[in-house]
Amino acid sequence: MKNYSINGANCPDKMSLFKEFSTALNFPDYFGDNWDSFEEIMFDLPNIKNLFITNFDSLLTEKQNDKEIFESIIQAINAEGIYKIYKAEMI
C-alpha cells in the first residue's frame, strides 16, 4: 500500500480534477469523466494507504456544487475506512 498526493491547485474545475486524479492514481481506461465513474473507481482503488490533497482551498473553485459532490465522496471513503483522504489543513 502506498501514500499519494494530489495538488488541489491543479484542479480548479471538474475536468482538471478528473485528469489529475486519473493520472496520479492510475485510473483504469474505462473511467468515464463523470462523478459516478469517479466515485466507483475511488472506492475500488486497491493500493492506497493515504491520499493527501494539498492546497485544498484551491480545489474546484469554479463551481461550488462540484466541490460539494467531491467532498461527499471523500467523506464516504473516509467513513468506510477503505483508506484515508486528508485535506491539507488536516496534515
PDB file of N, CA, C and O in Angstrom, residues 32-65:
ATOM      1  N   GLY A  32     -14.978   7.193 -16.919  1.00  0.00           N
ATOM      2  CA  GLY A  32     -15.883   7.916 -17.799  1.00  0.00           C
ATOM      3  C   GLY A  32     -15.967   9.418 -17.636  1.00  0.00           C
ATOM      4  O   GLY A  32     -16.889  10.025 -18.153  1.00  0.00           O
ATOM      5  N   ASP A  33     -15.044  10.064 -16.926  1.00  0.00           N
ATOM      6  CA  ASP A  33     -15.056  11.517 -16.751  1.00  0.00           C
ATOM      7  C   ASP A  33     -16.395  12.045 -16.251  1.00  0.00           C
ATOM      8  O   ASP A  33     -16.930  13.029 -16.767  1.00  0.00           O
ATOM      9  N   ASN A  34     -16.968  11.370 -15.246  1.00  0.00           N
ATOM     10  CA  ASN A  34     -18.175  11.871 -14.596  1.00  0.00           C
ATOM     11  C   ASN A  34     -18.126  11.462 -13.127  1.00  0.00           C
ATOM     12  O   ASN A  34     -17.304  10.622 -12.728  1.00  0.00           O
ATOM     13  N   TRP A  35     -18.967  12.075 -12.313  1.00  0.00           N
ATOM     14  CA  TRP A  35     -18.913  11.847 -10.866  1.00  0.00           C
ATOM     15  C   TRP A  35     -19.208  10.401 -10.484  1.00  0.00           C
ATOM     16  O   TRP A  35     -18.589   9.854  -9.568  1.00  0.00           O
ATOM     17  N   ASP A  36     -20.162   9.763 -11.150  1.00  0.00           N
ATOM     18  CA  ASP A  36     -20.487   8.372 -10.810  1.00  0.00           C
ATOM     19  C   ASP A  36     -19.294   7.449 -11.053  1.00  0.00           C
ATOM     20  O   ASP A  36     -18.964   6.606 -10.213  1.00  0.00           O
ATOM     21  N   SER A  37     -18.651   7.614 -12.188  1.00  0.00           N
ATOM     22  CA  SER A  37     -17.482   6.806 -12.512  1.00  0.00           C
ATOM     23  C   SER A  37     -16.330   7.117 -11.550  1.00  0.00           C
ATOM     24  O   SER A  37     -15.642   6.211 -11.072  1.00  0.00           O
ATOM     25  N   PHE A  38     -16.126   8.393 -11.255  1.00  0.00           N
ATOM     26  CA  PHE A  38     -15.074   8.809 -10.321  1.00  0.00           C
ATOM     27  C   PHE A  38     -15.280   8.146  -8.958  1.00  0.00           C
ATOM     28  O   PHE A  38     -14.358   7.573  -8.387  1.00  0.00           O
ATOM     29  N   GLU A  39     -16.503   8.212  -8.452  1.00  0.00           N
ATOM     30  CA  GLU A  39     -16.789   7.635  -7.136  1.00  0.00           C
ATOM     31  C   GLU A  39     -16.551   6.128  -7.134  1.00  0.00           C
ATOM     32  O   GLU A  39     -15.930   5.586  -6.209  1.00  0.00           O
ATOM     33  N   GLU A  40     -17.032   5.448  -8.150  1.00  0.00           N
ATOM     34  CA  GLU A  40     -16.851   3.999  -8.224  1.00  0.00           C
ATOM     35  C   GLU A  40     -15.370   3.627  -8.210  1.00  0.00           C
ATOM     36  O   GLU A  40     -14.948   2.729  -7.475  1.00  0.00           O
ATOM     37  N   ILE A  41     -14.589   4.307  -9.012  1.00  0.00           N
ATOM     38  CA  ILE A  41     -13.158   3.996  -9.093  1.00  0.00           C
ATOM     39  C   ILE A  41     -12.454   4.351  -7.792  1.00  0.00           C
ATOM     40  O   ILE A  41     -11.608   3.596  -7.312  1.00  0.00           O
ATOM     41  N   MET A  42     -12.801   5.482  -7.195  1.00  0.00           N
ATOM     42  CA  MET A  42     -12.164   5.878  -5.934  1.00  0.00           C
ATOM     43  C   MET A  42     -12.426   4.847  -4.834  1.00  0.00           C
ATOM     44  O   MET A  42     -11.575   4.600  -3.994  1.00  0.00           O
ATOM     45  N   PHE A  43     -13.601   4.238  -4.843  1.00  0.00           N
ATOM     46  CA  PHE A  43     -13.912   3.203  -3.859  1.00  0.00           C
ATOM     47  C   PHE A  43     -13.187   1.889  -4.143  1.00  0.00           C
ATOM     48  O   PHE A  43     -13.000   1.080  -3.236  1.00  0.00           O
ATOM     49  N   ASP A  44     -12.792   1.674  -5.384  1.00  0.00           N
ATOM     50  CA  ASP A  44     -12.194   0.403  -5.783  1.00  0.00           C
ATOM     51  C   ASP A  44     -10.673   0.424  -5.888  1.00  0.00           C
ATOM     52  O   ASP A  44     -10.081  -0.600  -6.247  1.00  0.00           O
ATOM     53  N   LEU A  45     -10.031   1.538  -5.602  1.00  0.00           N
ATOM     54  CA  LEU A  45      -8.572   1.603  -5.741  1.00  0.00           C
ATOM     55  C   LEU A  45      -7.912   0.681  -4.715  1.00  0.00           C
ATOM     56  O   LEU A  45      -8.143   0.812  -3.518  1.00  0.00           O
ATOM     57  N   PRO A  46      -7.081  -0.238  -5.168  1.00  0.00           N
ATOM     58  CA  PRO A  46      -6.585  -1.277  -4.272  1.00  0.00           C
ATOM     59  C   PRO A  46      -5.331  -0.955  -3.462  1.00  0.00           C
ATOM     60  O   PRO A  46      -5.135  -1.524  -2.402  1.00  0.00           O
ATOM     61  N   ASN A  47      -4.488  -0.082  -3.933  1.00  0.00           N
ATOM     62  CA  ASN A  47      -3.162   0.049  -3.316  1.00  0.00           C
ATOM     63  C   ASN A  47      -2.918   1.367  -2.598  1.00  0.00           C
ATOM     64  O   ASN A  47      -1.786   1.801  -2.473  1.00  0.00           O
ATOM     65  N   ILE A  48      -3.966   2.015  -2.135  1.00  0.00           N
ATOM     66  CA  ILE A  48      -3.805   3.303  -1.468  1.00  0.00           C
ATOM     67  C   ILE A  48      -3.855   3.114   0.045  1.00  0.00           C
ATOM     68  O   ILE A  48      -4.748   2.460   0.569  1.00  0.00           O
ATOM     69  N   LYS A  49      -2.877   3.701   0.714  1.00  0.00           N
ATOM     70  CA  LYS A  49      -2.893   3.745   2.178  1.00  0.00           C
ATOM     71  C   LYS A  49      -3.494   5.067   2.621  1.00  0.00           C
ATOM     72  O   LYS A  49      -4.410   5.113   3.431  1.00  0.00           O
ATOM     73  N   ASN A  50      -2.952   6.148   2.086  1.00  0.00           N
ATOM     74  CA  ASN A  50      -3.421   7.502   2.389  1.00  0.00           C
ATOM     75  C   ASN A  50      -3.345   8.339   1.125  1.00  0.00           C
ATOM     76  O   ASN A  50      -2.448   8.164   0.309  1.00  0.00           O
ATOM     77  N   LEU A  51      -4.279   9.277   1.011  1.00  0.00           N
ATOM     78  CA  LEU A  51      -4.272  10.244  -0.082  1.00  0.00           C
ATOM     79  C   LEU A  51      -4.289  11.632   0.535  1.00  0.00           C
ATOM     80  O   LEU A  51      -5.204  11.958   1.288  1.00  0.00           O
ATOM     81  N   PHE A  52      -3.271  12.416   0.248  1.00  0.00           N
ATOM     82  CA  PHE A  52      -3.155  13.773   0.772  1.00  0.00           C
ATOM     83  C   PHE A  52      -3.496  14.760  -0.335  1.00  0.00           C
ATOM     84  O   PHE A  52      -2.956  14.675  -1.433  1.00  0.00           O
ATOM     85  N   ILE A  53      -4.407  15.682  -0.049  1.00  0.00           N
ATOM     86  CA  ILE A  53      -4.775  16.718  -1.013  1.00  0.00           C
ATOM     87  C   ILE A  53      -4.258  18.046  -0.479  1.00  0.00           C
ATOM     88  O   ILE A  53      -4.775  18.584   0.501  1.00  0.00           O
ATOM     89  N   THR A  54      -3.197  18.530  -1.113  1.00  0.00           N
ATOM     90  CA  THR A  54      -2.622  19.819  -0.715  1.00  0.00           C
ATOM     91  C   THR A  54      -3.374  20.939  -1.426  1.00  0.00           C
ATOM     92  O   THR A  54      -4.045  20.716  -2.429  1.00  0.00           O
ATOM     93  N   ASN A  55      -3.260  22.135  -0.904  1.00  0.00           N
ATOM     94  CA  ASN A  55      -3.945  23.299  -1.481  1.00  0.00           C
ATOM     95  C   ASN A  55      -5.433  23.019  -1.695  1.00  0.00           C
ATOM     96  O   ASN A  55      -6.002  23.355  -2.732  1.00  0.00           O
ATOM     97  N   PHE A  56      -6.051  22.418  -0.705  1.00  0.00           N
ATOM     98  CA  PHE A  56      -7.449  22.007  -0.826  1.00  0.00           C
ATOM     99  C   PHE A  56      -8.370  23.189  -1.112  1.00  0.00           C
ATOM    100  O   PHE A  56      -9.353  23.045  -1.840  1.00  0.00           O
ATOM    101  N   ASP A  57      -8.044  24.355  -0.585  1.00  0.00           N
ATOM    102  CA  ASP A  57      -8.883  25.536  -0.822  1.00  0.00           C
ATOM    103  C   ASP A  57      -8.899  25.957  -2.284  1.00  0.00           C
ATOM    104  O   ASP A  57      -9.808  26.657  -2.713  1.00  0.00           O
ATOM    105  N   SER A  58      -7.899  25.533  -3.053  1.00  0.00           N
ATOM    106  CA  SER A  58      -7.828  25.868  -4.476  1.00  0.00           C
ATOM    107  C   SER A  58      -8.557  24.854  -5.354  1.00  0.00           C
ATOM    108  O   SER A  58      -8.702  25.062  -6.553  1.00  0.00           O
ATOM    109  N   LEU A  59      -9.008  23.780  -4.755  1.00  0.00           N
ATOM    110  CA  LEU A  59      -9.656  22.696  -5.482  1.00  0.00           C
ATOM    111  C   LEU A  59     -11.098  23.055  -5.827  1.00  0.00           C
ATOM    112  O   LEU A  59     -11.830  23.560  -4.977  1.00  0.00           O
ATOM    113  N   LEU A  60     -11.485  22.834  -7.071  1.00  0.00           N
ATOM    114  CA  LEU A  60     -12.866  23.023  -7.541  1.00  0.00           C
ATOM    115  C   LEU A  60     -13.456  24.380  -7.156  1.00  0.00           C
ATOM    116  O   LEU A  60     -14.567  24.471  -6.651  1.00  0.00           O
ATOM    117  N   THR A  61     -12.728  25.414  -7.450  1.00  0.00           N
ATOM    118  CA  THR A  61     -13.168  26.773  -7.116  1.00  0.00           C
ATOM    119  C   THR A  61     -14.170  27.329  -8.131  1.00  0.00           C
ATOM    120  O   THR A  61     -14.839  28.313  -7.839  1.00  0.00           O
ATOM    121  N   GLU A  62     -14.287  26.702  -9.298  1.00  0.00           N
ATOM    122  CA  GLU A  62     -15.150  27.252 -10.345  1.00  0.00           C
ATOM    123  C   GLU A  62     -16.634  26.960 -10.134  1.00  0.00           C
ATOM    124  O   GLU A  62     -17.470  27.720 -10.588  1.00  0.00           O
ATOM    125  N   LYS A  63     -16.970  25.855  -9.468  1.00  0.00           N
ATOM    126  CA  LYS A  63     -18.381  25.512  -9.220  1.00  0.00           C
ATOM    127  C   LYS A  63     -18.517  24.913  -7.826  1.00  0.00           C
ATOM    128  O   LYS A  63     -17.988  23.836  -7.555  1.00  0.00           O
ATOM    129  N   GLN A  64     -19.228  25.583  -6.958  1.00  0.00           N
ATOM    130  CA  GLN A  64     -19.414  25.119  -5.589  1.00  0.00           C
ATOM    131  C   GLN A  64     -20.090  23.750  -5.544  1.00  0.00           C
ATOM    132  O   GLN A  64     -19.749  22.909  -4.722  1.00  0.00           O
ATOM    133  N   ASN A  65     -21.029  23.506  -6.449  1.00  0.00           N
ATOM    134  CA  ASN A  65     -21.716  22.226  -6.472  1.00  0.00           C
ATOM    135  C   ASN A  65     -20.736  21.067  -6.687  1.00  0.00           C
ATOM    136  O   ASN A  65     -20.863  20.015  -6.061  1.00  0.00           O
TER     137      ASN A  65
END
